[in-house]
Short mmCIF file of C-alpha atoms in Angstrom, two decimals:
data_model
loop_
_atom_site.label_atom_id
_atom_site.label_comp_id
_atom_site.label_asym_id
_atom_site.label_seq_id
_atom_site.Cartn_x
_atom_site.Cartn_y
_atom_site.Cartn_z
CA UNK E 34 43.76 141.50 -45.31
CA UNK E 35 46.47 140.09 -43.42
CA UNK E 36 49.50 141.51 -45.70
CA UNK E 37 47.60 145.06 -45.14
CA UNK E 38 47.21 144.76 -41.82
CA UNK E 39 50.90 143.71 -41.45
CA UNK E 40 52.22 146.75 -43.75
CA UNK E 41 50.32 149.33 -41.71
CA UNK E 42 51.62 148.26 -38.26
CA UNK E 43 54.88 148.15 -39.77
CA UNK E 44 55.11 151.04 -41.55
CA UNK E 45 53.16 153.23 -38.45
CA UNK E 46 55.47 156.00 -37.82
CA UNK E 47 56.30 156.07 -34.02
CA UNK E 48 56.30 152.19 -33.42
CA UNK E 49 57.81 152.07 -29.74
CA UNK E 50 57.88 147.77 -29.62
CA UNK E 51 60.92 147.64 -31.97
CA UNK E 52 60.81 143.82 -31.37
CA UNK E 53 56.92 143.47 -32.50
CA UNK E 54 57.91 145.72 -35.59
CA UNK E 55 60.61 143.00 -36.68
CA UNK E 56 58.13 140.15 -35.92
CA UNK E 57 56.02 141.79 -38.27
CA UNK E 58 58.50 142.89 -40.77
CA UNK E 59 59.40 139.15 -41.16
CA UNK E 60 55.90 137.77 -41.31
CA UNK E 61 55.13 140.58 -44.11
CA UNK E 62 58.41 139.39 -46.03
CA UNK E 63 57.03 135.75 -46.00
CA UNK E 64 53.67 136.71 -47.26
CA UNK E 65 55.34 138.93 -50.04
CA UNK E 66 57.65 136.11 -51.16
CA UNK E 67 54.80 133.20 -51.02
CA UNK E 68 52.81 135.85 -53.43
CA UNK E 69 55.73 136.57 -55.65
CA UNK E 70 56.32 133.38 -56.20
CA UNK E 71 52.48 132.51 -56.59
CA UNK E 72 52.55 135.29 -59.46
CA UNK E 73 55.79 134.12 -61.15
CA UNK E 74 54.96 130.30 -61.63
CA UNK E 75 52.19 131.14 -64.32
CA UNK E 76 54.80 133.40 -66.04
CA UNK E 77 57.51 131.12 -66.35
CA UNK E 78 54.97 128.26 -67.33
CA UNK E 79 53.36 130.53 -69.93
CA UNK E 80 57.28 131.37 -71.56
CA UNK E 81 58.13 127.76 -71.32
CA UNK E 82 54.86 126.85 -73.00
CA UNK E 83 55.69 129.28 -75.87
CA UNK E 84 59.12 128.62 -76.45
CA UNK E 85 58.15 124.84 -76.97
CA UNK E 86 55.32 125.87 -79.25
CA UNK E 87 57.30 128.60 -81.50
CA UNK E 88 60.39 126.68 -81.70
CA UNK E 89 58.58 123.27 -82.77
CA UNK E 90 56.11 124.88 -85.11
CA UNK E 91 56.31 124.19 -88.57
CA UNK E 92 54.60 127.51 -89.86
CA UNK E 93 55.39 130.43 -87.77
CA UNK E 94 52.38 132.03 -85.71
CA UNK E 95 53.06 135.73 -85.46
CA UNK E 96 50.59 135.20 -82.11
CA UNK E 97 52.36 132.46 -80.52
CA UNK E 98 55.27 134.64 -81.15
CA UNK E 99 54.12 137.89 -79.53
CA UNK E 100 52.97 135.73 -76.55
CA UNK E 101 56.21 134.24 -76.16
CA UNK E 102 58.17 137.75 -76.36
CA UNK E 103 55.54 139.30 -74.09
CA UNK E 104 55.91 136.43 -71.33
CA UNK E 105 59.66 136.88 -71.76
CA UNK E 106 59.78 140.54 -71.03
CA UNK E 107 57.43 139.91 -67.98
CA UNK E 108 59.51 137.01 -66.62
CA UNK E 109 63.36 137.35 -67.21
CA UNK E 110 64.41 140.84 -65.48
CA UNK E 111 64.42 139.54 -62.07
CA UNK E 112 67.36 137.17 -63.76
CA UNK E 113 69.57 140.02 -64.27
CA UNK E 114 69.88 140.70 -60.63
CA UNK E 115 71.59 137.36 -60.26
CA UNK E 116 73.17 136.56 -63.68
CA UNK E 117 73.48 138.79 -66.21
CA UNK E 118 74.81 136.40 -68.74
CA UNK E 119 72.17 133.91 -68.25
CA UNK E 120 69.36 136.77 -69.16
CA UNK E 121 71.48 137.92 -71.88
CA UNK E 122 71.42 134.70 -73.46
CA UNK E 123 67.81 134.27 -72.34
CA UNK E 124 66.64 137.91 -73.69
CA UNK E 125 68.68 136.52 -76.83
CA UNK E 126 66.75 133.59 -77.52
CA UNK E 127 63.30 134.43 -76.48
CA UNK E 128 62.73 138.18 -77.09
CA UNK E 129 65.80 139.28 -79.88
CA UNK E 130 65.81 136.37 -81.71
CA UNK E 131 62.26 135.02 -80.93
CA UNK E 132 60.48 134.81 -84.33
CA UNK E 133 63.37 132.64 -85.28
CA UNK E 134 63.78 130.22 -82.58
CA UNK E 135 64.96 126.80 -83.28
CA UNK E 136 64.73 123.65 -81.05
CA UNK E 137 68.11 123.74 -80.13
CA UNK E 138 68.08 127.58 -79.47
CA UNK E 139 64.47 126.25 -77.32
CA UNK E 140 66.38 123.72 -75.57
CA UNK E 141 69.38 126.36 -74.59
CA UNK E 142 66.80 128.92 -73.52
CA UNK E 143 64.71 126.55 -71.42
CA UNK E 144 67.62 124.77 -69.78
CA UNK E 145 68.78 127.98 -69.29
CA UNK E 146 66.19 129.03 -67.13
CA UNK E 147 65.27 125.85 -65.35
CA UNK E 148 69.12 126.51 -63.89
CA UNK E 149 67.98 129.67 -62.94
CA UNK E 150 65.10 129.45 -60.87
CA UNK E 151 66.73 130.90 -57.74
CA UNK E 152 66.94 133.84 -59.25
CA UNK E 153 62.91 133.91 -59.82
CA UNK E 154 62.06 132.21 -56.40
CA UNK E 155 60.41 129.12 -57.62
CA UNK E 156 61.29 125.57 -58.06
CA UNK E 157 60.89 122.86 -60.31
CA UNK E 158 57.97 121.36 -58.55
CA UNK E 159 56.20 124.11 -58.69
CA UNK E 160 56.69 125.01 -62.56
CA UNK E 161 56.61 121.20 -63.47
CA UNK E 162 52.94 120.48 -62.79
CA UNK E 163 51.49 122.46 -65.55
CA UNK E 164 49.56 120.75 -68.50
CA UNK E 165 50.40 123.55 -70.62
CA UNK E 166 54.12 122.91 -70.30
CA UNK E 167 54.07 118.94 -70.75
CA UNK E 168 51.99 119.63 -73.79
CA UNK E 169 54.55 122.64 -75.56
CA UNK E 170 57.48 120.31 -74.19
CA UNK E 171 56.11 117.06 -75.90
CA UNK E 172 55.00 118.35 -79.44
CA UNK E 173 58.39 116.98 -80.93
CA UNK E 174 59.17 113.38 -79.98
CA UNK E 175 62.53 113.66 -81.60
CA UNK E 176 63.47 116.84 -79.10
CA UNK E 177 64.54 115.59 -75.76
CA UNK E 178 64.55 118.61 -73.08
CA UNK E 179 66.76 119.97 -70.49
CA UNK E 180 66.17 118.47 -67.02
CA UNK E 181 64.65 120.95 -64.47
CA UNK E 182 67.38 121.84 -61.74
CA UNK E 183 65.87 122.94 -58.38
CA UNK E 184 67.90 125.87 -56.52
CA UNK E 185 70.43 124.45 -54.18
CA UNK E 186 68.77 126.75 -51.08
CA UNK E 187 65.51 126.18 -49.61
CA UNK E 188 63.34 129.25 -50.80
CA UNK E 189 60.64 128.74 -48.24
CA UNK E 190 63.50 128.88 -44.99
CA UNK E 191 63.25 132.48 -43.44
CA UNK E 192 64.62 135.26 -44.96
CA UNK E 193 68.17 136.37 -43.83
CA UNK E 194 68.73 139.75 -45.31
CA UNK E 195 69.73 142.93 -44.04
CA UNK E 196 68.09 145.17 -40.77
CA UNK E 197 65.56 144.71 -39.80
CA UNK E 198 64.47 141.48 -40.79
CA UNK E 199 67.87 139.12 -39.74
CA UNK E 200 67.42 140.50 -35.99
CA UNK E 201 66.57 137.90 -33.20
CA UNK E 202 63.04 138.48 -31.56
#
């Protein structure tokens, strides 16, 4: 309800009060960021879960591989915007070579994904509390998994982008 109302008010043609429109646009951007983050976290959790399960399985499970590829295709595209090399590496590990991903490849993929959470607008705390994530990363006690690296900027601070969102009210 709130997002729809803000969008309608923000896009209403002939808005005479620019300050109000800018305030509504800022508020709408914040809501969109929160919704995007809330939808991205389970995708990342499931991608990591399937990478862990596929790479440590003694016998390849085609369904598990298909799910890993699916989650990769859905989750990875925003990364190409801020780091094309990381995207290419993740694509190769989880999609192109998904059927033959090794524990070492999974370590590289998960480490790269963790270090690019800034591209996805999420944090380690948001992703790290998943039971499926813990289960998949602990299936092989001989494998040490990379440590998650939080983004170096506060993802919850107000948007600082282009007009009209960065103007003072």
